[in-house]
């Protein structure tokens, strides 16, 4: 169950997206693989702008009343500031299937926006008494919103906001404490970000080959499936079997576990599955 508990009047102007450009330094193999994305003609429509406000949700009872998640939405600095269906779906999956399997795991959320998935995991999953580093990451435009939502759920000291620009070298903290579990839901809005995301995924699996990436997205354009095609070449990609799949698949949602090919073989997974 979700409900709005506080709203503000919408601002007169809002930044619809954070523009990401591919510089000459970024035009590597990844750009070549995704060259058809940069000038694609099927851009995702801008989301309908809505007033900033705070919602609370227990994910239909998956969180107890004491752990209900509160999340502030604000589109002022980009479309990452609102809830997206893939985020709700991935959060529900993690709460249902991984509530007791994350103790001691280092966790990182990519393209977190307001931090829906990561904060839901932090609220509802057993991370152990001496929990490992837990980061929710995005660009500077989302930093204050991530920090606000961490405080809103009293998770200071348990979850840390961090700047992570895809395609750039990983922050020193991530290299020193590479994540075991990586969460990503509807994290790409602007198509030229796809090759940058792939570069970051490669880097993350390089510093922690045993890591698992839980990746959920809604198919809105050809570029989404093109990214998946390229991911299958680089990684072991396994579609996730979820009891709620008949429901969310009708919404055009897809959910995958992504691992390094070496790790996928070790675990007995089929490549490209």
Short mmCIF file of C-alpha atoms in Angstrom, two decimals:
data_model
loop_
_atom_site.label_atom_id
_atom_site.label_comp_id
_atom_site.label_asym_id
_atom_site.label_seq_id
_atom_site.Cartn_x
_atom_site.Cartn_y
_atom_site.Cartn_z
CA UNK A 1 0.00 0.00 0.00
CA UNK A 2 1.26 3.47 -0.88
CA UNK A 3 -0.13 6.83 0.08
CA UNK A 4 0.84 10.46 -0.27
CA UNK A 5 1.42 12.03 3.12
CA UNK A 6 2.74 15.45 2.15
CA UNK A 7 2.81 17.58 -0.98
CA UNK A 8 4.08 20.90 -2.19
CA UNK A 9 2.97 23.04 -5.08
CA UNK A 10 4.88 22.18 -8.27
CA UNK A 11 7.64 24.54 -9.28
CA UNK A 12 7.19 26.65 -12.38
CA UNK A 13 10.16 25.05 -14.07
CA UNK A 14 11.76 21.67 -13.78
CA UNK A 15 14.76 20.01 -15.30
CA UNK A 16 13.44 17.05 -17.25
CA UNK A 17 16.69 15.16 -17.42
CA UNK A 18 20.37 15.42 -16.75
CA UNK A 19 22.12 15.74 -20.10
CA UNK A 20 24.97 13.30 -20.54
CA UNK A 21 27.34 13.84 -23.43
CA UNK A 22 29.84 11.44 -24.89
CA UNK A 23 33.16 13.21 -25.15
CA UNK A 24 35.91 12.07 -27.46
CA UNK A 25 37.49 10.31 -24.48
CA UNK A 26 34.31 8.28 -24.01
CA UNK A 27 34.12 7.16 -27.64
CA UNK A 28 35.64 3.75 -26.99
CA UNK A 29 34.45 0.25 -27.79
CA UNK A 30 31.30 0.84 -25.80
CA UNK A 31 30.31 3.80 -27.96
CA UNK A 32 30.91 1.77 -31.10
CA UNK A 33 28.63 -0.97 -29.88
CA UNK A 34 25.92 1.54 -29.05
CA UNK A 35 26.39 3.92 -31.97
CA UNK A 36 22.79 3.37 -33.02
CA UNK A 37 21.59 4.66 -29.65
CA UNK A 38 23.02 8.14 -29.67
CA UNK A 39 20.75 9.43 -32.41
CA UNK A 40 17.82 7.08 -31.95
CA UNK A 41 14.42 8.44 -32.92
CA UNK A 42 12.38 6.63 -30.28
CA UNK A 43 13.13 8.68 -27.19
CA UNK A 44 11.12 7.95 -24.08
CA UNK A 45 8.37 10.56 -23.54
CA UNK A 46 8.98 12.90 -20.64
CA UNK A 47 7.09 11.88 -17.50
CA UNK A 48 4.06 13.94 -16.55
CA UNK A 49 5.27 16.51 -14.07
CA UNK A 50 3.67 16.29 -10.66
CA UNK A 51 3.92 18.15 -7.39
CA UNK A 52 6.77 17.31 -5.07
CA UNK A 53 5.60 15.25 -2.14
CA UNK A 54 6.34 12.44 0.28
CA UNK A 55 4.81 8.99 0.02
CA UNK A 56 4.98 6.05 2.35
CA UNK A 57 4.66 2.42 1.37
CA UNK A 58 4.83 -0.99 3.01
CA UNK A 59 4.96 -2.79 -0.36
CA UNK A 60 1.63 -4.51 0.35
CA UNK A 61 2.70 -5.80 3.73
CA UNK A 62 6.27 -6.80 2.87
CA UNK A 63 7.46 -4.16 5.33
CA UNK A 64 6.12 -4.08 8.87
CA UNK A 65 4.34 -0.97 10.13
CA UNK A 66 7.47 -0.02 12.06
CA UNK A 67 9.60 -0.21 8.91
CA UNK A 68 7.28 1.49 6.41
CA UNK A 69 9.36 3.28 3.78
CA UNK A 70 8.98 7.03 3.41
CA UNK A 71 10.20 8.55 0.17
CA UNK A 72 10.21 12.14 -0.99
CA UNK A 73 9.63 12.64 -4.72
CA UNK A 74 10.78 15.79 -6.47
CA UNK A 75 11.28 16.22 -10.22
CA UNK A 76 13.01 19.58 -9.85
CA UNK A 77 16.46 18.20 -10.65
CA UNK A 78 15.53 15.37 -12.98
CA UNK A 79 13.15 12.51 -13.69
CA UNK A 80 15.09 10.30 -11.28
CA UNK A 81 13.33 12.15 -8.51
CA UNK A 82 10.10 10.20 -8.88
CA UNK A 83 9.09 6.57 -8.37
CA UNK A 84 9.24 4.33 -11.43
CA UNK A 85 7.49 0.94 -11.87
CA UNK A 86 10.74 -1.01 -12.24
CA UNK A 87 11.96 0.33 -8.90
CA UNK A 88 8.83 -0.84 -7.12
CA UNK A 89 9.10 -4.24 -8.82
CA UNK A 90 12.78 -4.77 -7.97
CA UNK A 91 12.22 -3.62 -4.38
CA UNK A 92 9.36 -6.10 -3.97
CA UNK A 93 11.51 -8.89 -5.42
CA UNK A 94 14.39 -8.17 -3.04
CA UNK A 95 12.06 -8.01 -0.03
CA UNK A 96 10.34 -11.28 -0.97
CA UNK A 97 13.35 -13.37 -1.96
CA UNK A 98 16.40 -11.82 -0.30
CA UNK A 99 15.16 -10.66 3.10
CA UNK A 100 17.59 -13.02 4.84
CA UNK A 101 20.36 -13.56 2.30
CA UNK A 102 22.12 -10.19 2.43
CA UNK A 103 23.72 -10.26 5.90
CA UNK A 104 27.31 -9.08 5.60
CA UNK A 105 26.95 -8.20 1.92
CA UNK A 106 28.29 -4.96 0.51
CA UNK A 107 25.44 -3.36 -1.44
CA UNK A 108 25.35 -0.57 -4.02
CA UNK A 109 22.44 0.94 -5.95
CA UNK A 110 23.19 2.49 -9.34
CA UNK A 111 21.18 5.41 -10.68
CA UNK A 112 19.28 5.47 -7.42
CA UNK A 113 17.35 8.70 -7.94
CA UNK A 114 15.58 9.10 -4.62
CA UNK A 115 16.90 5.73 -3.45
CA UNK A 116 13.70 3.65 -3.56
CA UNK A 117 15.24 0.19 -4.06
CA UNK A 118 18.26 0.60 -1.83
CA UNK A 119 16.30 2.15 1.03
CA UNK A 120 13.61 -0.54 0.80
CA UNK A 121 16.34 -3.18 1.11
CA UNK A 122 17.92 -1.34 4.02
CA UNK A 123 14.56 -1.13 5.79
CA UNK A 124 13.27 -4.63 5.16
CA UNK A 125 16.21 -7.01 4.67
CA UNK A 126 18.44 -8.44 7.39
CA UNK A 127 21.86 -6.91 6.73
CA UNK A 128 23.46 -8.29 9.89
CA UNK A 129 24.49 -6.53 13.08
CA UNK A 130 27.81 -5.32 11.71
CA UNK A 131 26.51 -4.45 8.29
CA UNK A 132 28.92 -3.92 5.40
CA UNK A 133 29.11 -0.65 3.41
CA UNK A 134 25.81 0.22 1.70
CA UNK A 135 25.80 2.98 -0.93
CA UNK A 136 23.04 4.52 -3.02
CA UNK A 137 24.59 6.38 -5.94
CA UNK A 138 23.67 8.84 -8.65
CA UNK A 139 24.81 12.13 -10.16
CA UNK A 140 25.09 15.42 -8.29
CA UNK A 141 21.54 16.44 -9.26
CA UNK A 142 20.12 13.63 -7.11
CA UNK A 143 22.53 13.85 -4.19
CA UNK A 144 20.45 16.08 -1.92
CA UNK A 145 17.34 13.97 -2.55
CA UNK A 146 19.19 10.75 -1.71
CA UNK A 147 20.52 12.30 1.48
CA UNK A 148 17.06 13.63 2.41
CA UNK A 149 15.43 10.23 1.95
CA UNK A 150 18.12 8.50 4.00
CA UNK A 151 17.37 10.90 6.85
CA UNK A 152 13.61 10.53 6.33
CA UNK A 153 13.99 6.81 7.08
CA UNK A 154 16.53 7.28 9.89
CA UNK A 155 19.15 5.31 7.98
CA UNK A 156 22.09 7.66 8.57
CA UNK A 157 25.18 5.62 9.34
CA UNK A 158 23.65 2.57 7.67
CA UNK A 159 23.25 3.85 4.11
CA UNK A 160 25.52 6.43 2.50
CA UNK A 161 24.76 8.60 -0.56
CA UNK A 162 27.58 8.72 -3.08
CA UNK A 163 28.30 10.42 -6.39
CA UNK A 164 29.01 7.92 -9.15
CA UNK A 165 29.23 9.16 -12.72
CA UNK A 166 29.04 6.27 -15.16
CA UNK A 167 31.97 5.86 -17.49
CA UNK A 168 34.36 7.53 -15.04
CA UNK A 169 36.78 5.68 -12.73
CA UNK A 170 35.07 4.12 -9.73
CA UNK A 171 35.29 6.10 -6.47
CA UNK A 172 38.11 4.98 -4.19
CA UNK A 173 35.60 3.81 -1.58
CA UNK A 174 34.04 1.41 -4.08
CA UNK A 175 37.40 0.03 -5.18
CA UNK A 176 38.36 -0.51 -1.53
CA UNK A 177 34.97 -2.05 -0.66
CA UNK A 178 33.64 -3.55 -3.91
CA UNK A 179 29.94 -4.42 -3.71
CA UNK A 180 28.68 -7.98 -3.61
CA UNK A 181 25.16 -6.95 -4.65
CA UNK A 182 24.38 -4.22 -7.18
CA UNK A 183 20.85 -2.91 -7.68
CA UNK A 184 19.67 -1.04 -10.77
CA UNK A 185 16.08 -0.23 -11.74
CA UNK A 186 14.97 1.97 -14.64
CA UNK A 187 18.28 3.74 -14.22
CA UNK A 188 18.70 4.94 -17.83
CA UNK A 189 16.49 7.68 -19.23
CA UNK A 190 18.76 9.42 -21.74
CA UNK A 191 19.94 6.92 -24.35
CA UNK A 192 23.61 7.99 -24.66
CA UNK A 193 24.03 6.86 -21.05
CA UNK A 194 23.79 3.17 -22.03
CA UNK A 195 27.46 2.74 -23.05
CA UNK A 196 28.54 4.63 -19.94
CA UNK A 197 26.46 2.28 -17.80
CA UNK A 198 28.01 -0.73 -19.51
CA UNK A 199 31.49 0.62 -18.78
CA UNK A 200 30.61 1.01 -15.10
CA UNK A 201 29.14 -2.50 -14.92
CA UNK A 202 32.35 -3.87 -16.43
CA UNK A 203 34.39 -1.95 -13.87
CA UNK A 204 32.25 -3.15 -10.95
CA UNK A 205 32.51 -6.79 -12.01
CA UNK A 206 36.24 -6.34 -12.53
CA UNK A 207 36.82 -5.29 -8.92
CA UNK A 208 34.38 -7.92 -7.62
CA UNK A 209 33.94 -10.78 -10.14
CA UNK A 210 31.64 -12.64 -7.72
CA UNK A 211 29.14 -9.75 -7.58
CA UNK A 212 25.54 -10.11 -8.72
CA UNK A 213 23.70 -7.26 -10.45
CA UNK A 214 19.90 -7.23 -10.14
CA UNK A 215 18.69 -5.23 -13.12
CA UNK A 216 15.05 -4.32 -13.76
CA UNK A 217 13.71 -2.06 -16.50
CA UNK A 218 10.61 -1.25 -18.51
CA UNK A 219 10.93 -1.69 -22.26
CA UNK A 220 10.07 1.68 -23.76
CA UNK A 221 12.25 1.84 -26.87
CA UNK A 222 14.53 -0.21 -29.09
CA UNK A 223 17.60 0.99 -27.19
CA UNK A 224 16.56 -0.93 -24.07
CA UNK A 225 16.73 -4.26 -25.86
CA UNK A 226 19.87 -3.22 -27.73
CA UNK A 227 21.54 -2.66 -24.36
CA UNK A 228 20.41 -6.11 -23.23
CA UNK A 229 21.82 -7.64 -26.42
CA UNK A 230 25.20 -6.03 -25.75
CA UNK A 231 25.06 -7.08 -22.09
CA UNK A 232 24.65 -10.72 -23.12
CA UNK A 233 27.91 -10.46 -25.05
CA UNK A 234 29.81 -9.14 -22.06
CA UNK A 235 28.14 -10.86 -19.11
CA UNK A 236 26.16 -13.87 -18.02
CA UNK A 237 22.54 -12.63 -18.13
CA UNK A 238 19.81 -14.74 -16.51
CA UNK A 239 16.14 -13.81 -16.51
CA UNK A 240 14.77 -13.88 -12.98
CA UNK A 241 11.89 -16.20 -12.17
CA UNK A 242 9.48 -14.43 -9.83
CA UNK A 243 6.01 -15.51 -8.71
CA UNK A 244 4.79 -12.00 -9.55
CA UNK A 245 6.26 -12.11 -13.04
CA UNK A 246 2.88 -12.64 -14.78
CA UNK A 247 1.78 -9.33 -13.25
CA UNK A 248 4.78 -7.12 -13.95
CA UNK A 249 5.60 -8.64 -17.33
CA UNK A 250 2.25 -7.35 -18.60
CA UNK A 251 3.56 -3.87 -17.86
CA UNK A 252 6.54 -4.43 -20.15
CA UNK A 253 8.93 -4.98 -17.25
CA UNK A 254 11.97 -7.26 -17.41
CA UNK A 255 14.22 -8.40 -14.56
CA UNK A 256 17.62 -10.06 -14.86
CA UNK A 257 20.54 -11.22 -12.75
CA UNK A 258 23.83 -10.19 -14.35
CA UNK A 259 27.17 -11.72 -13.37
CA UNK A 260 30.60 -12.01 -14.88
CA UNK A 261 30.78 -14.87 -17.36
CA UNK A 262 33.38 -16.58 -15.20
CA UNK A 263 31.15 -16.38 -12.14
CA UNK A 264 28.07 -17.43 -14.10
CA UNK A 265 29.78 -20.62 -15.22
CA UNK A 266 31.04 -21.28 -11.71
CA UNK A 267 27.50 -21.03 -10.36
CA UNK A 268 26.11 -23.23 -13.08
CA UNK A 269 24.12 -20.52 -14.83
CA UNK A 270 23.63 -20.56 -18.58
CA UNK A 271 25.24 -17.75 -20.48
CA UNK A 272 22.78 -15.51 -22.25
CA UNK A 273 19.85 -17.22 -20.59
#
